[in-house]
PDB file of C-alpha atoms in Angstrom:
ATOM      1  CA  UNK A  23      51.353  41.276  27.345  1.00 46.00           C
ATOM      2  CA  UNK A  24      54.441  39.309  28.255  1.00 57.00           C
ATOM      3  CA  UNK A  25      55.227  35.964  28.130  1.00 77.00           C
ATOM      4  CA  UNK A  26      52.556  33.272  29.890  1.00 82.00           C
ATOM      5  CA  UNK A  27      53.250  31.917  33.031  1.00 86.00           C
ATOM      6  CA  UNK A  28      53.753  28.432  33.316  1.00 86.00           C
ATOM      7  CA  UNK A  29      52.625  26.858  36.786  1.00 84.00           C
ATOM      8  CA  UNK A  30      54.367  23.407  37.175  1.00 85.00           C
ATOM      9  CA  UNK A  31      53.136  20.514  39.472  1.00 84.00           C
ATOM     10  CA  UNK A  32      53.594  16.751  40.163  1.00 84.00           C
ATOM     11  CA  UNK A  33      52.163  13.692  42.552  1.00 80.00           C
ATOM     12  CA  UNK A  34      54.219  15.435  45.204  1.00 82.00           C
ATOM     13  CA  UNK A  35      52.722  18.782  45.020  1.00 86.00           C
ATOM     14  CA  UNK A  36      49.345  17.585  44.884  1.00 82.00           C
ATOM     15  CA  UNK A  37      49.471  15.029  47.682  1.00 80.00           C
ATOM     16  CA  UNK A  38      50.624  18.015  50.067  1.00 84.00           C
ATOM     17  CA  UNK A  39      47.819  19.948  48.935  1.00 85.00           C
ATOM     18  CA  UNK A  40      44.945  17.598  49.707  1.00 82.00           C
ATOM     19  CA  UNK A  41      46.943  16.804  52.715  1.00 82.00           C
ATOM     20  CA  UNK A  42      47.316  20.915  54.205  1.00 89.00           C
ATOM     21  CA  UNK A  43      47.185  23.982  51.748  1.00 91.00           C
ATOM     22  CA  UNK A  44      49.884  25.666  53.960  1.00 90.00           C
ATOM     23  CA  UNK A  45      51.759  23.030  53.773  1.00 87.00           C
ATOM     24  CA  UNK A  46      52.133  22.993  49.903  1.00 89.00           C
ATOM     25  CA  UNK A  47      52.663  26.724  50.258  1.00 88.00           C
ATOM     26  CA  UNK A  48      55.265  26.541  52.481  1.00 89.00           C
ATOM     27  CA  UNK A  49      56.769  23.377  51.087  1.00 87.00           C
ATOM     28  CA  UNK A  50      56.883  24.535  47.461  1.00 87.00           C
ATOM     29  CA  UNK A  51      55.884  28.053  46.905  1.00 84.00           C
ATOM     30  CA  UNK A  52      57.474  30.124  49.975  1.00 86.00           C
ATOM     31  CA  UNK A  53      60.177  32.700  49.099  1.00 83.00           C
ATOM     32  CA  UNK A  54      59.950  30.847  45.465  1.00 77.00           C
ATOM     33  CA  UNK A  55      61.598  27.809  45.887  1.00 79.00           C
ATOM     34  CA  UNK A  56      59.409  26.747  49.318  1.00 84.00           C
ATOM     35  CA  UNK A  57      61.030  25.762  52.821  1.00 83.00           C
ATOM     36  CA  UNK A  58      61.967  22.121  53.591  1.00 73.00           C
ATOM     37  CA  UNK A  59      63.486  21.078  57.002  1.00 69.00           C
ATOM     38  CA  UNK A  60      67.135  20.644  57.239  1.00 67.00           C
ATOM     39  CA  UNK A  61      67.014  17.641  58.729  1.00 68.00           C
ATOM     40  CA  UNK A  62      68.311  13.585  57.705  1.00 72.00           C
ATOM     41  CA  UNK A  63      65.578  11.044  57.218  1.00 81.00           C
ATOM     42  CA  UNK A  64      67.119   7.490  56.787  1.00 85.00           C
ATOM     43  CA  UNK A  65      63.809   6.415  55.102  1.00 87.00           C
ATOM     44  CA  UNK A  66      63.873   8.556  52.020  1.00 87.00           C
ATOM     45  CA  UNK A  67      67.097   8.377  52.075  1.00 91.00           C
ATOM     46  CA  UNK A  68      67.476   4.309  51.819  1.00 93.00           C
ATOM     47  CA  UNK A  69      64.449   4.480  49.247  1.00 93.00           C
ATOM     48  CA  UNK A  70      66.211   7.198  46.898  1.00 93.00           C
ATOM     49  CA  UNK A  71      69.519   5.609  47.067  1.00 95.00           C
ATOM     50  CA  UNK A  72      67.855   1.724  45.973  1.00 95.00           C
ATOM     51  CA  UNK A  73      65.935   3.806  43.293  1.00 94.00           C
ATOM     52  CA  UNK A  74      68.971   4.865  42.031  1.00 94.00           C
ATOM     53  CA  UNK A  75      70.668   1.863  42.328  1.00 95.00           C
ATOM     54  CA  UNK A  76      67.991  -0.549  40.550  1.00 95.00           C
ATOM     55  CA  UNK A  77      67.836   2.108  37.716  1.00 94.00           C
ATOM     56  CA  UNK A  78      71.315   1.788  37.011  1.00 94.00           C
ATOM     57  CA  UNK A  79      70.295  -2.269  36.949  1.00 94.00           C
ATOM     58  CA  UNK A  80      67.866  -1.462  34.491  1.00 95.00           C
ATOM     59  CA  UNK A  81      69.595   1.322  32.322  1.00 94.00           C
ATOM     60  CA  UNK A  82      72.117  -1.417  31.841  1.00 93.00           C
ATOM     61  CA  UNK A  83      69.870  -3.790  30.735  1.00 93.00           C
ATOM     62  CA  UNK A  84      68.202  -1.317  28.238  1.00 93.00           C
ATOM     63  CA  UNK A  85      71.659  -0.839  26.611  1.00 93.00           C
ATOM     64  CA  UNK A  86      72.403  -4.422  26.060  1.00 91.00           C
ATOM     65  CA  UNK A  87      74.565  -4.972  28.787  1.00 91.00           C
ATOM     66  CA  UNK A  88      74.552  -8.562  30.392  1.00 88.00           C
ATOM     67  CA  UNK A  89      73.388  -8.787  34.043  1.00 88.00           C
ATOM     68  CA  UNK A  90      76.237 -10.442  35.828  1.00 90.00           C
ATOM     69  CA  UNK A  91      78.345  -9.852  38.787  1.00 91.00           C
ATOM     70  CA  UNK A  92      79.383  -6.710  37.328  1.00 91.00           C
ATOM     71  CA  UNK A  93      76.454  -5.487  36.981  1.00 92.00           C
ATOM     72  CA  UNK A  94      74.935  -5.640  39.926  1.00 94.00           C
ATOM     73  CA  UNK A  95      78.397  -4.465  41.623  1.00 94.00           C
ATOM     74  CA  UNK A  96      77.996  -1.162  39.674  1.00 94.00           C
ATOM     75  CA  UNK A  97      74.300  -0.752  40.494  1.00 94.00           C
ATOM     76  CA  UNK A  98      74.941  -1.303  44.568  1.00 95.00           C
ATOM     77  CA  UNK A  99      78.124   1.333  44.042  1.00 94.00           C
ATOM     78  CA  UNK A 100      76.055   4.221  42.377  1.00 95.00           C
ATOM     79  CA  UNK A 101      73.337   3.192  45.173  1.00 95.00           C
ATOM     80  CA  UNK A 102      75.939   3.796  48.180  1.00 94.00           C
ATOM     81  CA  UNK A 103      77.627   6.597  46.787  1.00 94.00           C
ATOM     82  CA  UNK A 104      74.366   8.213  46.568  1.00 93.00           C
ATOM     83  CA  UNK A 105      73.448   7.563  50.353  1.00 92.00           C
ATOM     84  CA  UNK A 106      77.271   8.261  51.435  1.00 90.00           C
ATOM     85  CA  UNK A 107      76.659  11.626  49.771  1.00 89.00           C
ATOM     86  CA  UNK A 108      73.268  12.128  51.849  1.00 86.00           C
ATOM     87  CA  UNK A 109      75.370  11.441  54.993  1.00 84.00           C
ATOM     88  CA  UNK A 110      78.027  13.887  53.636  1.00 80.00           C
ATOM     89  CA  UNK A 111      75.509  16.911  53.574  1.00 74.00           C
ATOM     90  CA  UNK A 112      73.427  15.885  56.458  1.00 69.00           C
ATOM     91  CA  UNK A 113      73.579  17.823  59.794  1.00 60.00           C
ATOM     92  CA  UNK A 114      74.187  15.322  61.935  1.00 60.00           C
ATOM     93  CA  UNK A 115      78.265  14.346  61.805  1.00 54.00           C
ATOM     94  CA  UNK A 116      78.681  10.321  60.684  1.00 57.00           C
ATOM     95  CA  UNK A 117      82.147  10.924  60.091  1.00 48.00           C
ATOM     96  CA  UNK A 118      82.580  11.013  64.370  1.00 43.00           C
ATOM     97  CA  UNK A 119      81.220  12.231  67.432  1.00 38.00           C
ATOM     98  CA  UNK A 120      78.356  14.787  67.553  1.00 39.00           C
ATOM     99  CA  UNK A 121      79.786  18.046  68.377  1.00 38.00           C
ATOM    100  CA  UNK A 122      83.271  18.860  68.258  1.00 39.00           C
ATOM    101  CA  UNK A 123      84.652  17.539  71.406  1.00 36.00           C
ATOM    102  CA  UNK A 124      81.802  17.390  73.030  1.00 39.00           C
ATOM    103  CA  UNK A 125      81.476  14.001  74.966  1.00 38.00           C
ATOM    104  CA  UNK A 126      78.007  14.681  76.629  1.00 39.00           C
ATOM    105  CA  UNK A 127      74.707  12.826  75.451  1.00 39.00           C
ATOM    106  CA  UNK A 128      73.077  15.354  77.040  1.00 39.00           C
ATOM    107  CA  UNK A 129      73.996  18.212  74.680  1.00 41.00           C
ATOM    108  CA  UNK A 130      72.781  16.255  71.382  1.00 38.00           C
ATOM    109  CA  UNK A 131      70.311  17.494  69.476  1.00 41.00           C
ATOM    110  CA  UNK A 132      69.557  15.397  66.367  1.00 42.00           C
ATOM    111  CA  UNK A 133      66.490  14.159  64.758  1.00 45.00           C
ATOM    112  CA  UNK A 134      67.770  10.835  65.104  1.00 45.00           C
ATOM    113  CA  UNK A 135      67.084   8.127  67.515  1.00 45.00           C
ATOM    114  CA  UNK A 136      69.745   7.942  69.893  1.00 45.00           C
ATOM    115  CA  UNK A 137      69.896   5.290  72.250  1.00 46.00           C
ATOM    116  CA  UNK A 138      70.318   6.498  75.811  1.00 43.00           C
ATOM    117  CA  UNK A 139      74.321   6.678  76.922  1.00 43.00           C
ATOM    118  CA  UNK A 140      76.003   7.357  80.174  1.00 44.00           C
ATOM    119  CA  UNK A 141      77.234  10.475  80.639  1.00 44.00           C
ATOM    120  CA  UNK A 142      80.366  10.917  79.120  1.00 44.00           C
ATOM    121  CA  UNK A 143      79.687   8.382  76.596  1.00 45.00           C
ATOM    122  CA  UNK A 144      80.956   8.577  73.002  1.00 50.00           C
ATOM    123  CA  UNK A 145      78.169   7.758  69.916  1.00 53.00           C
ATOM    124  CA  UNK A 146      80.472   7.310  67.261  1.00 65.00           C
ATOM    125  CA  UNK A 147      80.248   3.435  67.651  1.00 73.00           C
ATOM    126  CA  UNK A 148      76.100   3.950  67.424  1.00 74.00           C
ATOM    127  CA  UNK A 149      76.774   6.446  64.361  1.00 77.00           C
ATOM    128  CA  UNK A 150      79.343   3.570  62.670  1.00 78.00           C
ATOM    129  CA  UNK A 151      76.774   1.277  63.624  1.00 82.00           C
ATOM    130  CA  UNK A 152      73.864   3.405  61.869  1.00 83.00           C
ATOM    131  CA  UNK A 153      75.685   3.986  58.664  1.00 86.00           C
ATOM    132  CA  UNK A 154      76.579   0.252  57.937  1.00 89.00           C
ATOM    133  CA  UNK A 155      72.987  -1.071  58.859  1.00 91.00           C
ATOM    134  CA  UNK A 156      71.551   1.171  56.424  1.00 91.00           C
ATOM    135  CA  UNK A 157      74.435   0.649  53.452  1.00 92.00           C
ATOM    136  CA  UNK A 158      73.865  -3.073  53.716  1.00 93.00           C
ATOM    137  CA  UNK A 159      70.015  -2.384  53.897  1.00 94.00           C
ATOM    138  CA  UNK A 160      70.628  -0.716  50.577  1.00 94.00           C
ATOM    139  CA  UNK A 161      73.203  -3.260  48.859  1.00 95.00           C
ATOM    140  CA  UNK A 162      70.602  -6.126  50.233  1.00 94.00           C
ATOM    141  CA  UNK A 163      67.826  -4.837  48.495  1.00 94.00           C
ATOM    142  CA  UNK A 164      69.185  -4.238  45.246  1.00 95.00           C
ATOM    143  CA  UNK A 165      71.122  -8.065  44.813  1.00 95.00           C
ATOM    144  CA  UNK A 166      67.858 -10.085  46.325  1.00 94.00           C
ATOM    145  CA  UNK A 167      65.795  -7.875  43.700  1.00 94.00           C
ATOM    146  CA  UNK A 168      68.740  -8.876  41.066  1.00 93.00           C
ATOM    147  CA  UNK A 169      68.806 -12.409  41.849  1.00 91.00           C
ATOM    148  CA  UNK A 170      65.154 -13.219  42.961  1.00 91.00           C
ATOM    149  CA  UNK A 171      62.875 -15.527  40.968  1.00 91.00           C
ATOM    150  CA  UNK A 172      60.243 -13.013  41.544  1.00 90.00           C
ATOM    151  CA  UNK A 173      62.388  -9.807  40.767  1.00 91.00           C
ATOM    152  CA  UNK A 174      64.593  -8.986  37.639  1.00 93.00           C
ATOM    153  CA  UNK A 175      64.441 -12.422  36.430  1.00 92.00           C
ATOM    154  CA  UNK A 176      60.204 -12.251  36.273  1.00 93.00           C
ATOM    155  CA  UNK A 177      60.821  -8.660  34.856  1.00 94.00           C
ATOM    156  CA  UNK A 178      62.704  -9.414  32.183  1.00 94.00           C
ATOM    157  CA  UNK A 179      60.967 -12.631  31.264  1.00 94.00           C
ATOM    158  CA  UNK A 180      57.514 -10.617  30.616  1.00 95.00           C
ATOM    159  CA  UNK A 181      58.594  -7.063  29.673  1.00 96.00           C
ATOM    160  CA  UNK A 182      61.253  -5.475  27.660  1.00 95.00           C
ATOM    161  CA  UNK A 183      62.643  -2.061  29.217  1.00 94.00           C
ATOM    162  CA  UNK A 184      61.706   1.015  26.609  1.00 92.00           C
ATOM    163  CA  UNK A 185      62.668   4.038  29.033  1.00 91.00           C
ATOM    164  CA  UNK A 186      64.186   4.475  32.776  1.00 92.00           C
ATOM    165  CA  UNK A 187      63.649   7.403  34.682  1.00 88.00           C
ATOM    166  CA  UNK A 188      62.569   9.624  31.807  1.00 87.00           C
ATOM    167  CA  UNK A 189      60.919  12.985  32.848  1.00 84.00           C
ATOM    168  CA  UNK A 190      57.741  13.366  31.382  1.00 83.00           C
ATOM    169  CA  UNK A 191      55.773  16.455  31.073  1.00 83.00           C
ATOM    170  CA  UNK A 192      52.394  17.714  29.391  1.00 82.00           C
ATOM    171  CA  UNK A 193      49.540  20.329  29.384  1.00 84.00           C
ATOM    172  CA  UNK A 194      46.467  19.615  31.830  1.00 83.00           C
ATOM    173  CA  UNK A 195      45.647  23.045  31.156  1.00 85.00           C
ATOM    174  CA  UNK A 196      45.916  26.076  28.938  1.00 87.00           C
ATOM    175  CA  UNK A 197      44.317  29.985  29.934  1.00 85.00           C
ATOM    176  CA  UNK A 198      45.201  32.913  28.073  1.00 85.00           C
ATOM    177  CA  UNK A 199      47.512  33.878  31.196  1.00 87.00           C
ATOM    178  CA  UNK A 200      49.149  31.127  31.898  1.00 88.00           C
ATOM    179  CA  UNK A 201      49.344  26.921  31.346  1.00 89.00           C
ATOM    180  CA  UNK A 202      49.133  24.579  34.403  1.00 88.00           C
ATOM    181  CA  UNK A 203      52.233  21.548  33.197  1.00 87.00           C
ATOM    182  CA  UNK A 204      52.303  18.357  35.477  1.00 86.00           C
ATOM    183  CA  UNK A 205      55.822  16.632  35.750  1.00 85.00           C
ATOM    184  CA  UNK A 206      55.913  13.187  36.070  1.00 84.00           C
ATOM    185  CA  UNK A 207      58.748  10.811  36.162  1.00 85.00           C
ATOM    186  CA  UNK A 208      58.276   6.536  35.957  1.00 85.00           C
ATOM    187  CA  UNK A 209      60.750   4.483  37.289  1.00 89.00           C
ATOM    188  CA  UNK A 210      60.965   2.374  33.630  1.00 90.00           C
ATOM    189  CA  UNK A 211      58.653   2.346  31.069  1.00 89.00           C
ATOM    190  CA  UNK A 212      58.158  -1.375  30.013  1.00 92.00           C
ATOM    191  CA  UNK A 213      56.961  -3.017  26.761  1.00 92.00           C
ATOM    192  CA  UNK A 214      55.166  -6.321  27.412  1.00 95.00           C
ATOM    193  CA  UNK A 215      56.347  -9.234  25.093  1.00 94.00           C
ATOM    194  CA  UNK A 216      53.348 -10.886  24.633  1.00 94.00           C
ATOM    195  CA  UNK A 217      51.270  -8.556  22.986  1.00 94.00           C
ATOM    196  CA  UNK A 218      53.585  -5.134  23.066  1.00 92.00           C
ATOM    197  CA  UNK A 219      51.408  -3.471  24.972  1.00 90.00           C
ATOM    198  CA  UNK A 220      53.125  -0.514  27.492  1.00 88.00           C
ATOM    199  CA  UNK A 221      53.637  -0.658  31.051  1.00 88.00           C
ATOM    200  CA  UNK A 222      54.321   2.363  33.498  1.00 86.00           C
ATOM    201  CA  UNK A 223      56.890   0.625  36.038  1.00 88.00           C
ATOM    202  CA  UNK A 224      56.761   1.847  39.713  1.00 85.00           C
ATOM    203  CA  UNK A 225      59.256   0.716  42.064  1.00 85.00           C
ATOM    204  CA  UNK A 226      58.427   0.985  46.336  1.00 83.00           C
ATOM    205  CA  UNK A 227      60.408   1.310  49.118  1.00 84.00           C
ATOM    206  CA  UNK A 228      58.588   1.619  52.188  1.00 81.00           C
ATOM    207  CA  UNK A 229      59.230   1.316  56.085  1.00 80.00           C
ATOM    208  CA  UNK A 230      56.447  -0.447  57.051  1.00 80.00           C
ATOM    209  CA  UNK A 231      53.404  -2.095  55.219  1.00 80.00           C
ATOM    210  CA  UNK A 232      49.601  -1.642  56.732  1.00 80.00           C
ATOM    211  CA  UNK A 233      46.195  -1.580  55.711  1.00 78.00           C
ATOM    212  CA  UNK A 234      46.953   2.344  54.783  1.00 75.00           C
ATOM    213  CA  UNK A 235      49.271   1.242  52.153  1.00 72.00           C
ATOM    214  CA  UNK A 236      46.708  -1.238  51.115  1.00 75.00           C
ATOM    215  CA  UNK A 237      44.194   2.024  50.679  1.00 73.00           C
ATOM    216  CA  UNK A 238      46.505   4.247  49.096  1.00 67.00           C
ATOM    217  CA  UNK A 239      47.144   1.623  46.218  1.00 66.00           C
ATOM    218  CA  UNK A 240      43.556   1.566  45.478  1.00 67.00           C
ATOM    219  CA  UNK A 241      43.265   5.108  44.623  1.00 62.00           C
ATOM    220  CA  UNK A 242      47.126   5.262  42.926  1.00 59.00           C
ATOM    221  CA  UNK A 243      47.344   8.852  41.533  1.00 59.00           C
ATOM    222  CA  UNK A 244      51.279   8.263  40.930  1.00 60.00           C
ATOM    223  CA  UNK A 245      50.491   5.213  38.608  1.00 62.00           C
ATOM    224  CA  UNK A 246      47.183   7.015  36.600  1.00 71.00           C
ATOM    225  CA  UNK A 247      49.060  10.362  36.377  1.00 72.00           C
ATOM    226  CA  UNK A 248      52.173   8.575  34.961  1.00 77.00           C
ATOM    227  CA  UNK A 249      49.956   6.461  32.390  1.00 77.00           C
ATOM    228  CA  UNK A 250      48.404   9.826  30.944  1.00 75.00           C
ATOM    229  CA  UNK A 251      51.992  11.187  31.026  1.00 74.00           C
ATOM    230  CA  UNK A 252      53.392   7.865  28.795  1.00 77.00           C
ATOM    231  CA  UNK A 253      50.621   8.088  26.738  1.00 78.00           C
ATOM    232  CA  UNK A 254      50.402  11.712  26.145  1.00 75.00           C
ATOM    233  CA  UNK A 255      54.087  11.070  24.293  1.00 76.00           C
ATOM    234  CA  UNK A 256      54.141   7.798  22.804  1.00 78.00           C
ATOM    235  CA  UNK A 257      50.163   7.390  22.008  1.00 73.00           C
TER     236      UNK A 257
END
């Protein structure tokens, strides 16, 4: 026999499953690698870039550097770089105009929101517009996090940061053909002061908040699966 196959999965993969079996195959198994659209979404995009930029924050923190001005400056940098580079590689142009030379709102096709112009009418002031709303979204999140009472400050004042953005991986199952290995990946992994008990830190982003959300965090895979993952390693 050769060598046993090892089947990988995560919060992500699983979610898609309950939610549509095709769409888990198509997402993540199609042609090897799975299909995804080619397509920008501000959303994820804002969330992954203040993700990036708060565990910078916190990476600094774990490595004895003071939070200061400095700090923070560095965090909101790799945070904007990040989401400049997700404008970089998306289809739609935020450099300029959709379309090379093409004036005509009629011939856009984006999945953005465009508001409606006159014929004629250029979008690069909507696309300049679009870009700097959602790089001071970004840089706004991170510094109120930095600065707020109820933020970094509270963090730090309860919980020392062990880990940041550590992958985490172990063995739900093991066959004599192949072993199913769940990923998992927690934002920090935090050591409370009082009693040095460990703490599985998961940061949010979210467009909008509703009762849904409100459901969802009852039933918190992402935060049990994580726990088991932490605990698997560190006992």
């Amino acid at each position: 026999m050769g060598d046993k196959r090892i089947i990988v999965t995560d919060r992500s993969r699983t979610d898609s499953y309950q939610r549509c079996h095709r769409y888990r195959y198509l997402a993540y198994h199609w042609d090897g690698t799975g299909w995804r659209p080619d397509r920008f979404n501000a959303d994820i995009s804002i969330g992954i870039a203040v993700h990036e930029g708060i565990g910078s924050l916190l990476d600094s923190i774990r490595n004895g550097v003071t939070v200061d001005k400095g700090t923070v400056n560095l965090a909101c940098k790799i945070a904007l770089d990040r989401l400049e580079k997700d404008f970089e590689t998306s289809p739609f142009d935020f450099a300029g105009s959709v379309g090379e030379g093409d004036q005509s709102s009629n011939e856009i096709t984006t999945d953005l929101i465009m508001p409606s112009f006159a014929d004629g009418g250029l979008v690069d002031e909507y696309t300049r517009y679009f870009t700097s709303e959602c790089k001071s979204l970004v840089e706004l999140l991170i510094r109120a996090w930095a600065i707020s009472d109820q933020g970094l400050r509270k963090l730090l004042s309860e919980y020392e940061i062990i880990d940041v953005e550590r992958e985490e991986v172990f063995k739900i199952y093991e066959g004599r053909d192949y072993d199913l290995v769940f990923m998992s990946r927690p934002d920090a992994i935090l050591r409370r002061r009082l009693d040095n008990e460990l703490f599985a830190f998961s940061l949010k982003t979210t467009k909008t908040w509703d009762y849904r959300k409100d459901i969802v965090g009852e039933t918190d895979m992402q935060g049990m699966s994580e726990v088991v993952a932490i605990e698997n390693r560190l006992g």
